[in-house]
């Protein structure tokens, strides 16, 4: 590590349900320049505490995103491999799924805590363009979409928008064959 690299404190959620009575946050000092949230977790693992648990698969290579790394940064849902580190940062587990340990989630066990999330995007599906192919339902790592029959036509509905990792993910937008999905940043909608 370069000696003059700027370091910032980062608070990280820690909880092992098997041994801990309650969750806590630990603070670590990490380099900020050009790093993603996933790089930061990796740095902590290698330099501070190898007991920190988190997931990574593809490490964000292009749009080959595996969806393994959803976390909350300052209350907003992001993919850790795609979001850049911020100077004041608290990293928490994404609340859509049960916690196995620290930031590792059990994707088979959804819970109902997504109301805690401040959504970063509004998802819109153009029902004229959608042909109900189900691709978005299957590939969304946060299970945001359901298929519903509306006026005799099967279409995708973004039924759990709060969970979406928004512009750090965009898997559904990129892979929808009919360009039926739009992500609209919440801030620009409010203006
Ligand atoms: S991927 Fe596109 S066309 Fe297929 S169900 Fe989803 S929105 Fe509809
Ligand atoms: S951008 Fe699309 S695929 Fe990614 S989490 Fe949001 S809804 Fe799911
Ligand atoms: S590690 Fe694959 S999406 Fe982040």
mmCIF file with all atom_site columns, C-alpha atoms and ligand atoms in Angstrom:
data_model
loop_
_atom_site.group_PDB
_atom_site.id
_atom_site.type_symbol
_atom_site.label_atom_id
_atom_site.label_alt_id
_atom_site.label_comp_id
_atom_site.label_asym_id
_atom_site.label_entity_id
_atom_site.label_seq_id
_atom_site.pdbx_PDB_ins_code
_atom_site.Cartn_x
_atom_site.Cartn_y
_atom_site.Cartn_z
_atom_site.occupancy
_atom_site.B_iso_or_equiv
_atom_site.pdbx_formal_charge
_atom_site.auth_seq_id
_atom_site.auth_comp_id
_atom_site.auth_asym_id
_atom_site.auth_atom_id
_atom_site.pdbx_PDB_model_num
ATOM   1   C  CA  . UNK A 1 1   ? 0.000   0.000   0.000   1.00 0.00 ? 1   UNK A CA  1
ATOM   2   C  CA  . UNK A 1 2   ? 1.351   3.496   -0.908  1.00 0.00 ? 2   UNK A CA  1
ATOM   3   C  CA  . UNK A 1 3   ? 2.351   5.474   2.185   1.00 0.00 ? 3   UNK A CA  1
ATOM   4   C  CA  . UNK A 1 4   ? 0.605   8.709   1.184   1.00 0.00 ? 4   UNK A CA  1
ATOM   5   C  CA  . UNK A 1 5   ? -2.711  7.039   0.290   1.00 0.00 ? 5   UNK A CA  1
ATOM   6   C  CA  . UNK A 1 6   ? -5.684  8.848   1.861   1.00 0.00 ? 6   UNK A CA  1
ATOM   7   C  CA  . UNK A 1 7   ? -7.419  6.685   4.464   1.00 0.00 ? 7   UNK A CA  1
ATOM   8   C  CA  . UNK A 1 8   ? -11.004 7.046   5.664   1.00 0.00 ? 8   UNK A CA  1
ATOM   9   C  CA  . UNK A 1 9   ? -12.962 5.359   8.451   1.00 0.00 ? 9   UNK A CA  1
ATOM   10  C  CA  . UNK A 1 10  ? -15.666 2.907   7.389   1.00 0.00 ? 10  UNK A CA  1
ATOM   11  C  CA  . UNK A 1 11  ? -18.280 1.396   9.696   1.00 0.00 ? 11  UNK A CA  1
ATOM   12  C  CA  . UNK A 1 12  ? -19.154 -2.204  8.916   1.00 0.00 ? 12  UNK A CA  1
ATOM   13  C  CA  . UNK A 1 13  ? -22.023 -4.297  10.278  1.00 0.00 ? 13  UNK A CA  1
ATOM   14  C  CA  . UNK A 1 14  ? -20.892 -7.374  12.191  1.00 0.00 ? 14  UNK A CA  1
ATOM   15  C  CA  . UNK A 1 15  ? -23.147 -10.128 13.458  1.00 0.00 ? 15  UNK A CA  1
ATOM   16  C  CA  . UNK A 1 16  ? -22.815 -13.863 13.830  1.00 0.00 ? 16  UNK A CA  1
ATOM   17  C  CA  . UNK A 1 17  ? -26.249 -15.167 14.846  1.00 0.00 ? 17  UNK A CA  1
ATOM   18  C  CA  . UNK A 1 18  ? -24.609 -18.348 16.185  1.00 0.00 ? 18  UNK A CA  1
ATOM   19  C  CA  . UNK A 1 19  ? -22.470 -16.552 18.793  1.00 0.00 ? 19  UNK A CA  1
ATOM   20  C  CA  . UNK A 1 20  ? -23.487 -12.877 19.099  1.00 0.00 ? 20  UNK A CA  1
ATOM   21  C  CA  . UNK A 1 21  ? -26.404 -11.653 21.196  1.00 0.00 ? 21  UNK A CA  1
ATOM   22  C  CA  . UNK A 1 22  ? -26.864 -8.576  19.037  1.00 0.00 ? 22  UNK A CA  1
ATOM   23  C  CA  . UNK A 1 23  ? -25.387 -6.870  15.951  1.00 0.00 ? 23  UNK A CA  1
ATOM   24  C  CA  . UNK A 1 24  ? -22.708 -4.162  16.176  1.00 0.00 ? 24  UNK A CA  1
ATOM   25  C  CA  . UNK A 1 25  ? -20.670 -1.929  13.865  1.00 0.00 ? 25  UNK A CA  1
ATOM   26  C  CA  . UNK A 1 26  ? -16.861 -2.038  13.725  1.00 0.00 ? 26  UNK A CA  1
ATOM   27  C  CA  . UNK A 1 27  ? -14.818 0.871   12.328  1.00 0.00 ? 27  UNK A CA  1
ATOM   28  C  CA  . UNK A 1 28  ? -11.844 0.225   10.028  1.00 0.00 ? 28  UNK A CA  1
ATOM   29  C  CA  . UNK A 1 29  ? -9.517  2.622   8.206   1.00 0.00 ? 29  UNK A CA  1
ATOM   30  C  CA  . UNK A 1 30  ? -9.272  1.974   4.475   1.00 0.00 ? 30  UNK A CA  1
ATOM   31  C  CA  . UNK A 1 31  ? -7.792  3.677   1.376   1.00 0.00 ? 31  UNK A CA  1
ATOM   32  C  CA  . UNK A 1 32  ? -10.351 5.664   -0.595  1.00 0.00 ? 32  UNK A CA  1
ATOM   33  C  CA  . UNK A 1 33  ? -8.837  6.364   -4.026  1.00 0.00 ? 33  UNK A CA  1
ATOM   34  C  CA  . UNK A 1 34  ? -10.684 4.649   -6.865  1.00 0.00 ? 34  UNK A CA  1
ATOM   35  C  CA  . UNK A 1 35  ? -11.931 1.794   -4.707  1.00 0.00 ? 35  UNK A CA  1
ATOM   36  C  CA  . UNK A 1 36  ? -15.275 0.037   -4.835  1.00 0.00 ? 36  UNK A CA  1
ATOM   37  C  CA  . UNK A 1 37  ? -17.188 -1.029  -1.752  1.00 0.00 ? 37  UNK A CA  1
ATOM   38  C  CA  . UNK A 1 38  ? -16.162 -4.615  -2.530  1.00 0.00 ? 38  UNK A CA  1
ATOM   39  C  CA  . UNK A 1 39  ? -12.465 -3.576  -2.722  1.00 0.00 ? 39  UNK A CA  1
ATOM   40  C  CA  . UNK A 1 40  ? -12.958 -1.985  0.683   1.00 0.00 ? 40  UNK A CA  1
ATOM   41  C  CA  . UNK A 1 41  ? -14.380 -5.150  2.203   1.00 0.00 ? 41  UNK A CA  1
ATOM   42  C  CA  . UNK A 1 42  ? -11.527 -7.127  0.654   1.00 0.00 ? 42  UNK A CA  1
ATOM   43  C  CA  . UNK A 1 43  ? -9.003  -4.652  2.098   1.00 0.00 ? 43  UNK A CA  1
ATOM   44  C  CA  . UNK A 1 44  ? -10.523 -5.023  5.566   1.00 0.00 ? 44  UNK A CA  1
ATOM   45  C  CA  . UNK A 1 45  ? -10.441 -8.816  5.222   1.00 0.00 ? 45  UNK A CA  1
ATOM   46  C  CA  . UNK A 1 46  ? -6.775  -8.819  4.161   1.00 0.00 ? 46  UNK A CA  1
ATOM   47  C  CA  . UNK A 1 47  ? -5.420  -6.086  6.435   1.00 0.00 ? 47  UNK A CA  1
ATOM   48  C  CA  . UNK A 1 48  ? -7.652  -5.801  9.508   1.00 0.00 ? 48  UNK A CA  1
ATOM   49  C  CA  . UNK A 1 49  ? -9.939  -8.728  10.204  1.00 0.00 ? 49  UNK A CA  1
ATOM   50  C  CA  . UNK A 1 50  ? -10.100 -12.004 8.275   1.00 0.00 ? 50  UNK A CA  1
ATOM   51  C  CA  . UNK A 1 51  ? -13.221 -13.006 10.181  1.00 0.00 ? 51  UNK A CA  1
ATOM   52  C  CA  . UNK A 1 52  ? -15.307 -10.481 8.174   1.00 0.00 ? 52  UNK A CA  1
ATOM   53  C  CA  . UNK A 1 53  ? -17.771 -12.382 5.972   1.00 0.00 ? 53  UNK A CA  1
ATOM   54  C  CA  . UNK A 1 54  ? -19.097 -11.063 2.658   1.00 0.00 ? 54  UNK A CA  1
ATOM   55  C  CA  . UNK A 1 55  ? -19.840 -12.490 -0.753  1.00 0.00 ? 55  UNK A CA  1
ATOM   56  C  CA  . UNK A 1 56  ? -18.368 -11.775 -4.153  1.00 0.00 ? 56  UNK A CA  1
ATOM   57  C  CA  . UNK A 1 57  ? -18.613 -13.751 -7.352  1.00 0.00 ? 57  UNK A CA  1
ATOM   58  C  CA  . UNK A 1 58  ? -17.917 -11.948 -10.590 1.00 0.00 ? 58  UNK A CA  1
ATOM   59  C  CA  . UNK A 1 59  ? -16.411 -8.852  -8.886  1.00 0.00 ? 59  UNK A CA  1
ATOM   60  C  CA  . UNK A 1 60  ? -18.472 -6.740  -11.269 1.00 0.00 ? 60  UNK A CA  1
ATOM   61  C  CA  . UNK A 1 61  ? -16.887 -7.592  -14.611 1.00 0.00 ? 61  UNK A CA  1
ATOM   62  C  CA  . UNK A 1 62  ? -18.868 -5.565  -17.152 1.00 0.00 ? 62  UNK A CA  1
ATOM   63  C  CA  . UNK A 1 63  ? -22.504 -6.655  -17.136 1.00 0.00 ? 63  UNK A CA  1
ATOM   64  C  CA  . UNK A 1 64  ? -21.661 -10.234 -16.172 1.00 0.00 ? 64  UNK A CA  1
ATOM   65  C  CA  . UNK A 1 65  ? -22.904 -9.426  -12.693 1.00 0.00 ? 65  UNK A CA  1
ATOM   66  C  CA  . UNK A 1 66  ? -23.663 -12.423 -10.567 1.00 0.00 ? 66  UNK A CA  1
ATOM   67  C  CA  . UNK A 1 67  ? -25.748 -10.553 -7.990  1.00 0.00 ? 67  UNK A CA  1
ATOM   68  C  CA  . UNK A 1 68  ? -23.821 -12.019 -5.035  1.00 0.00 ? 68  UNK A CA  1
ATOM   69  C  CA  . UNK A 1 69  ? -22.921 -8.743  -3.355  1.00 0.00 ? 69  UNK A CA  1
ATOM   70  C  CA  . UNK A 1 70  ? -25.976 -6.579  -2.514  1.00 0.00 ? 70  UNK A CA  1
ATOM   71  C  CA  . UNK A 1 71  ? -25.325 -4.389  0.562   1.00 0.00 ? 71  UNK A CA  1
ATOM   72  C  CA  . UNK A 1 72  ? -26.607 -1.130  2.012   1.00 0.00 ? 72  UNK A CA  1
ATOM   73  C  CA  . UNK A 1 73  ? -24.312 1.919   1.918   1.00 0.00 ? 73  UNK A CA  1
ATOM   74  C  CA  . UNK A 1 74  ? -25.605 4.737   4.086   1.00 0.00 ? 74  UNK A CA  1
ATOM   75  C  CA  . UNK A 1 75  ? -29.107 3.267   3.851   1.00 0.00 ? 75  UNK A CA  1
ATOM   76  C  CA  . UNK A 1 76  ? -29.113 2.866   0.070   1.00 0.00 ? 76  UNK A CA  1
ATOM   77  C  CA  . UNK A 1 77  ? -29.092 -0.501  -1.711  1.00 0.00 ? 77  UNK A CA  1
ATOM   78  C  CA  . UNK A 1 78  ? -26.081 -1.069  -4.004  1.00 0.00 ? 78  UNK A CA  1
ATOM   79  C  CA  . UNK A 1 79  ? -24.034 -3.867  -5.501  1.00 0.00 ? 79  UNK A CA  1
ATOM   80  C  CA  . UNK A 1 80  ? -20.745 -3.720  -3.575  1.00 0.00 ? 80  UNK A CA  1
ATOM   81  C  CA  . UNK A 1 81  ? -18.648 -4.496  -6.652  1.00 0.00 ? 81  UNK A CA  1
ATOM   82  C  CA  . UNK A 1 82  ? -20.125 -1.591  -8.634  1.00 0.00 ? 82  UNK A CA  1
ATOM   83  C  CA  . UNK A 1 83  ? -20.513 1.175   -6.008  1.00 0.00 ? 83  UNK A CA  1
ATOM   84  C  CA  . UNK A 1 84  ? -17.556 3.445   -5.282  1.00 0.00 ? 84  UNK A CA  1
ATOM   85  C  CA  . UNK A 1 85  ? -16.410 4.032   -1.717  1.00 0.00 ? 85  UNK A CA  1
ATOM   86  C  CA  . UNK A 1 86  ? -17.734 7.225   -0.065  1.00 0.00 ? 86  UNK A CA  1
ATOM   87  C  CA  . UNK A 1 87  ? -15.873 9.306   2.569   1.00 0.00 ? 87  UNK A CA  1
ATOM   88  C  CA  . UNK A 1 88  ? -18.556 8.801   5.248   1.00 0.00 ? 88  UNK A CA  1
ATOM   89  C  CA  . UNK A 1 89  ? -19.643 5.233   4.836   1.00 0.00 ? 89  UNK A CA  1
ATOM   90  C  CA  . UNK A 1 90  ? -21.622 2.710   6.836   1.00 0.00 ? 90  UNK A CA  1
ATOM   91  C  CA  . UNK A 1 91  ? -22.009 -0.712  5.224   1.00 0.00 ? 91  UNK A CA  1
ATOM   92  C  CA  . UNK A 1 92  ? -24.948 -2.874  6.306   1.00 0.00 ? 92  UNK A CA  1
ATOM   93  C  CA  . UNK A 1 93  ? -26.467 -6.091  4.975   1.00 0.00 ? 93  UNK A CA  1
ATOM   94  C  CA  . UNK A 1 94  ? -29.255 -5.729  2.418   1.00 0.00 ? 94  UNK A CA  1
ATOM   95  C  CA  . UNK A 1 95  ? -32.408 -6.217  4.509   1.00 0.00 ? 95  UNK A CA  1
ATOM   96  C  CA  . UNK A 1 96  ? -34.333 -8.258  1.947   1.00 0.00 ? 96  UNK A CA  1
ATOM   97  C  CA  . UNK A 1 97  ? -32.850 -11.572 3.129   1.00 0.00 ? 97  UNK A CA  1
ATOM   98  C  CA  . UNK A 1 98  ? -31.963 -13.274 6.396   1.00 0.00 ? 98  UNK A CA  1
ATOM   99  C  CA  . UNK A 1 99  ? -28.381 -12.858 7.634   1.00 0.00 ? 99  UNK A CA  1
ATOM   100 C  CA  . UNK A 1 100 ? -26.094 -15.878 7.728   1.00 0.00 ? 100 UNK A CA  1
ATOM   101 C  CA  . UNK A 1 101 ? -23.088 -13.893 9.042   1.00 0.00 ? 101 UNK A CA  1
ATOM   102 C  CA  . UNK A 1 102 ? -22.032 -10.213 8.754   1.00 0.00 ? 102 UNK A CA  1
ATOM   103 C  CA  . UNK A 1 103 ? -22.881 -9.238  5.131   1.00 0.00 ? 103 UNK A CA  1
ATOM   104 C  CA  . UNK A 1 104 ? -23.575 -12.777 3.900   1.00 0.00 ? 104 UNK A CA  1
ATOM   105 C  CA  . UNK A 1 105 ? -27.250 -13.365 3.184   1.00 0.00 ? 105 UNK A CA  1
ATOM   106 C  CA  . UNK A 1 106 ? -29.434 -16.426 2.780   1.00 0.00 ? 106 UNK A CA  1
ATOM   107 C  CA  . UNK A 1 107 ? -30.998 -15.703 -0.618  1.00 0.00 ? 107 UNK A CA  1
ATOM   108 C  CA  . UNK A 1 108 ? -33.520 -18.498 -0.049  1.00 0.00 ? 108 UNK A CA  1
ATOM   109 C  CA  . UNK A 1 109 ? -35.013 -16.707 2.967   1.00 0.00 ? 109 UNK A CA  1
ATOM   110 C  CA  . UNK A 1 110 ? -36.626 -13.368 2.234   1.00 0.00 ? 110 UNK A CA  1
ATOM   111 C  CA  . UNK A 1 111 ? -37.942 -11.273 5.105   1.00 0.00 ? 111 UNK A CA  1
ATOM   112 C  CA  . UNK A 1 112 ? -40.121 -8.211  5.206   1.00 0.00 ? 112 UNK A CA  1
ATOM   113 C  CA  . UNK A 1 113 ? -37.652 -5.495  6.227   1.00 0.00 ? 113 UNK A CA  1
ATOM   114 C  CA  . UNK A 1 114 ? -37.388 -3.803  2.808   1.00 0.00 ? 114 UNK A CA  1
ATOM   115 C  CA  . UNK A 1 115 ? -39.552 -0.918  4.048   1.00 0.00 ? 115 UNK A CA  1
ATOM   116 C  CA  . UNK A 1 116 ? -36.358 0.332   5.796   1.00 0.00 ? 116 UNK A CA  1
ATOM   117 C  CA  . UNK A 1 117 ? -34.772 1.075   2.414   1.00 0.00 ? 117 UNK A CA  1
ATOM   118 C  CA  . UNK A 1 118 ? -34.616 4.493   0.750   1.00 0.00 ? 118 UNK A CA  1
ATOM   119 C  CA  . UNK A 1 119 ? -35.108 3.533   -2.925  1.00 0.00 ? 119 UNK A CA  1
ATOM   120 C  CA  . UNK A 1 120 ? -32.660 5.057   -5.401  1.00 0.00 ? 120 UNK A CA  1
ATOM   121 C  CA  . UNK A 1 121 ? -34.712 4.402   -8.546  1.00 0.00 ? 121 UNK A CA  1
ATOM   122 C  CA  . UNK A 1 122 ? -38.277 4.119   -9.744  1.00 0.00 ? 122 UNK A CA  1
ATOM   123 C  CA  . UNK A 1 123 ? -38.648 1.066   -12.015 1.00 0.00 ? 123 UNK A CA  1
ATOM   124 C  CA  . UNK A 1 124 ? -41.046 1.308   -14.927 1.00 0.00 ? 124 UNK A CA  1
ATOM   125 C  CA  . UNK A 1 125 ? -42.059 -1.567  -17.227 1.00 0.00 ? 125 UNK A CA  1
ATOM   126 C  CA  . UNK A 1 126 ? -43.612 -0.710  -20.582 1.00 0.00 ? 126 UNK A CA  1
ATOM   127 C  CA  . UNK A 1 127 ? -46.501 -3.201  -20.732 1.00 0.00 ? 127 UNK A CA  1
ATOM   128 C  CA  . UNK A 1 128 ? -46.864 -2.764  -24.478 1.00 0.00 ? 128 UNK A CA  1
ATOM   129 C  CA  . UNK A 1 129 ? -43.252 -3.849  -25.053 1.00 0.00 ? 129 UNK A CA  1
ATOM   130 C  CA  . UNK A 1 130 ? -43.149 -6.591  -22.372 1.00 0.00 ? 130 UNK A CA  1
ATOM   131 C  CA  . UNK A 1 131 ? -43.884 -10.101 -23.690 1.00 0.00 ? 131 UNK A CA  1
ATOM   132 C  CA  . UNK A 1 132 ? -43.746 -11.836 -20.300 1.00 0.00 ? 132 UNK A CA  1
ATOM   133 C  CA  . UNK A 1 133 ? -40.572 -13.769 -21.161 1.00 0.00 ? 133 UNK A CA  1
ATOM   134 C  CA  . UNK A 1 134 ? -39.660 -13.962 -17.439 1.00 0.00 ? 134 UNK A CA  1
ATOM   135 C  CA  . UNK A 1 135 ? -35.965 -13.123 -17.942 1.00 0.00 ? 135 UNK A CA  1
ATOM   136 C  CA  . UNK A 1 136 ? -36.094 -10.189 -15.525 1.00 0.00 ? 136 UNK A CA  1
ATOM   137 C  CA  . UNK A 1 137 ? -37.820 -12.323 -12.877 1.00 0.00 ? 137 UNK A CA  1
ATOM   138 C  CA  . UNK A 1 138 ? -35.091 -14.950 -13.100 1.00 0.00 ? 138 UNK A CA  1
ATOM   139 C  CA  . UNK A 1 139 ? -32.005 -12.770 -13.324 1.00 0.00 ? 139 UNK A CA  1
ATOM   140 C  CA  . UNK A 1 140 ? -32.794 -10.012 -10.818 1.00 0.00 ? 140 UNK A CA  1
ATOM   141 C  CA  . UNK A 1 141 ? -30.637 -10.805 -7.761  1.00 0.00 ? 141 UNK A CA  1
ATOM   142 C  CA  . UNK A 1 142 ? -33.053 -9.022  -5.433  1.00 0.00 ? 142 UNK A CA  1
ATOM   143 C  CA  . UNK A 1 143 ? -36.187 -10.723 -6.788  1.00 0.00 ? 143 UNK A CA  1
ATOM   144 C  CA  . UNK A 1 144 ? -37.838 -7.408  -7.578  1.00 0.00 ? 144 UNK A CA  1
ATOM   145 C  CA  . UNK A 1 145 ? -40.147 -8.620  -10.373 1.00 0.00 ? 145 UNK A CA  1
ATOM   146 C  CA  . UNK A 1 146 ? -43.243 -10.835 -10.549 1.00 0.00 ? 146 UNK A CA  1
ATOM   147 C  CA  . UNK A 1 147 ? -45.233 -11.869 -13.587 1.00 0.00 ? 147 UNK A CA  1
ATOM   148 C  CA  . UNK A 1 148 ? -48.938 -10.973 -13.490 1.00 0.00 ? 148 UNK A CA  1
ATOM   149 C  CA  . UNK A 1 149 ? -51.795 -11.332 -15.913 1.00 0.00 ? 149 UNK A CA  1
ATOM   150 C  CA  . UNK A 1 150 ? -53.256 -7.904  -16.650 1.00 0.00 ? 150 UNK A CA  1
ATOM   151 C  CA  . UNK A 1 151 ? -56.192 -7.634  -19.067 1.00 0.00 ? 151 UNK A CA  1
ATOM   152 C  CA  . UNK A 1 152 ? -55.380 -11.046 -20.512 1.00 0.00 ? 152 UNK A CA  1
ATOM   153 C  CA  . UNK A 1 153 ? -51.666 -10.332 -21.077 1.00 0.00 ? 153 UNK A CA  1
ATOM   154 C  CA  . UNK A 1 154 ? -48.820 -11.667 -18.903 1.00 0.00 ? 154 UNK A CA  1
ATOM   155 C  CA  . UNK A 1 155 ? -46.408 -8.859  -18.022 1.00 0.00 ? 155 UNK A CA  1
ATOM   156 C  CA  . UNK A 1 156 ? -43.630 -8.147  -15.545 1.00 0.00 ? 156 UNK A CA  1
ATOM   157 C  CA  . UNK A 1 157 ? -44.468 -6.037  -12.488 1.00 0.00 ? 157 UNK A CA  1
ATOM   158 C  CA  . UNK A 1 158 ? -41.749 -4.485  -10.292 1.00 0.00 ? 158 UNK A CA  1
ATOM   159 C  CA  . UNK A 1 159 ? -43.502 -5.509  -7.085  1.00 0.00 ? 159 UNK A CA  1
ATOM   160 C  CA  . UNK A 1 160 ? -40.576 -4.910  -4.682  1.00 0.00 ? 160 UNK A CA  1
ATOM   161 C  CA  . UNK A 1 161 ? -38.960 -1.723  -5.977  1.00 0.00 ? 161 UNK A CA  1
ATOM   162 C  CA  . UNK A 1 162 ? -37.398 -0.810  -2.625  1.00 0.00 ? 162 UNK A CA  1
ATOM   163 C  CA  . UNK A 1 163 ? -34.955 -3.725  -2.864  1.00 0.00 ? 163 UNK A CA  1
ATOM   164 C  CA  . UNK A 1 164 ? -33.476 -2.673  -6.199  1.00 0.00 ? 164 UNK A CA  1
ATOM   165 C  CA  . UNK A 1 165 ? -29.741 -1.896  -6.353  1.00 0.00 ? 165 UNK A CA  1
ATOM   166 C  CA  . UNK A 1 166 ? -30.541 0.612   -9.080  1.00 0.00 ? 166 UNK A CA  1
ATOM   167 C  CA  . UNK A 1 167 ? -27.861 2.079   -11.295 1.00 0.00 ? 167 UNK A CA  1
ATOM   168 C  CA  . UNK A 1 168 ? -25.148 -0.059  -9.672  1.00 0.00 ? 168 UNK A CA  1
ATOM   169 C  CA  . UNK A 1 169 ? -26.888 -3.121  -11.158 1.00 0.00 ? 169 UNK A CA  1
ATOM   170 C  CA  . UNK A 1 170 ? -29.048 -2.476  -14.269 1.00 0.00 ? 170 UNK A CA  1
ATOM   171 C  CA  . UNK A 1 171 ? -29.096 -6.184  -15.142 1.00 0.00 ? 171 UNK A CA  1
ATOM   172 C  CA  . UNK A 1 172 ? -32.789 -6.129  -16.018 1.00 0.00 ? 172 UNK A CA  1
ATOM   173 C  CA  . UNK A 1 173 ? -32.402 -3.094  -18.297 1.00 0.00 ? 173 UNK A CA  1
ATOM   174 C  CA  . UNK A 1 174 ? -29.440 -4.557  -20.134 1.00 0.00 ? 174 UNK A CA  1
ATOM   175 C  CA  . UNK A 1 175 ? -30.912 -8.019  -20.660 1.00 0.00 ? 175 UNK A CA  1
ATOM   176 C  CA  . UNK A 1 176 ? -34.578 -7.247  -21.417 1.00 0.00 ? 176 UNK A CA  1
ATOM   177 C  CA  . UNK A 1 177 ? -34.798 -8.231  -25.086 1.00 0.00 ? 177 UNK A CA  1
ATOM   178 C  CA  . UNK A 1 178 ? -37.618 -5.747  -25.703 1.00 0.00 ? 178 UNK A CA  1
ATOM   179 C  CA  . UNK A 1 179 ? -36.097 -2.714  -23.950 1.00 0.00 ? 179 UNK A CA  1
ATOM   180 C  CA  . UNK A 1 180 ? -39.215 -2.631  -21.781 1.00 0.00 ? 180 UNK A CA  1
ATOM   181 C  CA  . UNK A 1 181 ? -37.567 -1.650  -18.472 1.00 0.00 ? 181 UNK A CA  1
ATOM   182 C  CA  . UNK A 1 182 ? -36.505 1.857   -17.363 1.00 0.00 ? 182 UNK A CA  1
ATOM   183 C  CA  . UNK A 1 183 ? -34.771 2.880   -14.144 1.00 0.00 ? 183 UNK A CA  1
ATOM   184 C  CA  . UNK A 1 184 ? -35.523 6.478   -13.203 1.00 0.00 ? 184 UNK A CA  1
ATOM   185 C  CA  . UNK A 1 185 ? -33.347 7.976   -10.451 1.00 0.00 ? 185 UNK A CA  1
ATOM   186 C  CA  . UNK A 1 186 ? -35.600 8.994   -7.557  1.00 0.00 ? 186 UNK A CA  1
ATOM   187 C  CA  . UNK A 1 187 ? -33.922 12.422  -7.150  1.00 0.00 ? 187 UNK A CA  1
ATOM   188 C  CA  . UNK A 1 188 ? -34.583 13.427  -10.776 1.00 0.00 ? 188 UNK A CA  1
ATOM   189 C  CA  . UNK A 1 189 ? -38.238 12.322  -10.509 1.00 0.00 ? 189 UNK A CA  1
ATOM   190 C  CA  . UNK A 1 190 ? -38.766 14.506  -7.466  1.00 0.00 ? 190 UNK A CA  1
ATOM   191 C  CA  . UNK A 1 191 ? -37.753 17.700  -9.297  1.00 0.00 ? 191 UNK A CA  1
HETATM 192 S  S1  . LIG B 2 .   ? -37.308 -9.252  -19.479 1.00 0.00 ? 1   LIG B S1  1
HETATM 193 FE FE1 . LIG B 2 .   ? -38.468 -7.591  -20.471 1.00 0.00 ? 1   LIG B FE1 1
HETATM 194 S  S2  . LIG B 2 .   ? -39.895 -8.634  -21.867 1.00 0.00 ? 1   LIG B S2  1
HETATM 195 FE FE2 . LIG B 2 .   ? -39.135 -10.182 -20.420 1.00 0.00 ? 1   LIG B FE2 1
HETATM 196 S  S3  . LIG B 2 .   ? -40.691 -10.211 -18.758 1.00 0.00 ? 1   LIG B S3  1
HETATM 197 FE FE3 . LIG B 2 .   ? -39.062 -8.764  -18.162 1.00 0.00 ? 1   LIG B FE3 1
HETATM 198 S  S4  . LIG B 2 .   ? -39.790 -6.735  -18.862 1.00 0.00 ? 1   LIG B S4  1
HETATM 199 FE FE4 . LIG B 2 .   ? -40.994 -8.301  -19.933 1.00 0.00 ? 1   LIG B FE4 1
HETATM 200 S  S1  . LIG B 2 .   ? -31.463 -3.085  -11.499 1.00 0.00 ? 2   LIG B S1  1
HETATM 201 FE FE1 . LIG B 2 .   ? -32.992 -4.588  -12.195 1.00 0.00 ? 2   LIG B FE1 1
HETATM 202 S  S2  . LIG B 2 .   ? -31.973 -6.589  -11.960 1.00 0.00 ? 2   LIG B S2  1
HETATM 203 FE FE2 . LIG B 2 .   ? -30.820 -5.112  -10.733 1.00 0.00 ? 2   LIG B FE2 1
HETATM 204 S  S3  . LIG B 2 .   ? -31.678 -5.226  -8.657  1.00 0.00 ? 2   LIG B S3  1
HETATM 205 FE FE3 . LIG B 2 .   ? -32.773 -3.606  -9.743  1.00 0.00 ? 2   LIG B FE3 1
HETATM 206 S  S4  . LIG B 2 .   ? -34.571 -4.580  -10.598 1.00 0.00 ? 2   LIG B S4  1
HETATM 207 FE FE4 . LIG B 2 .   ? -33.130 -6.210  -10.076 1.00 0.00 ? 2   LIG B FE4 1
HETATM 208 S  S1  . LIG B 2 .   ? -19.663 -9.700  -7.163  1.00 0.00 ? 3   LIG B S1  1
HETATM 209 FE FE1 . LIG B 2 .   ? -20.994 -10.286 -8.817  1.00 0.00 ? 3   LIG B FE1 1
HETATM 210 S  S2  . LIG B 2 .   ? -22.436 -8.643  -8.863  1.00 0.00 ? 3   LIG B S2  1
HETATM 211 FE FE2 . LIG B 2 .   ? -21.047 -8.033  -7.346  1.00 0.00 ? 3   LIG B FE2 1
#
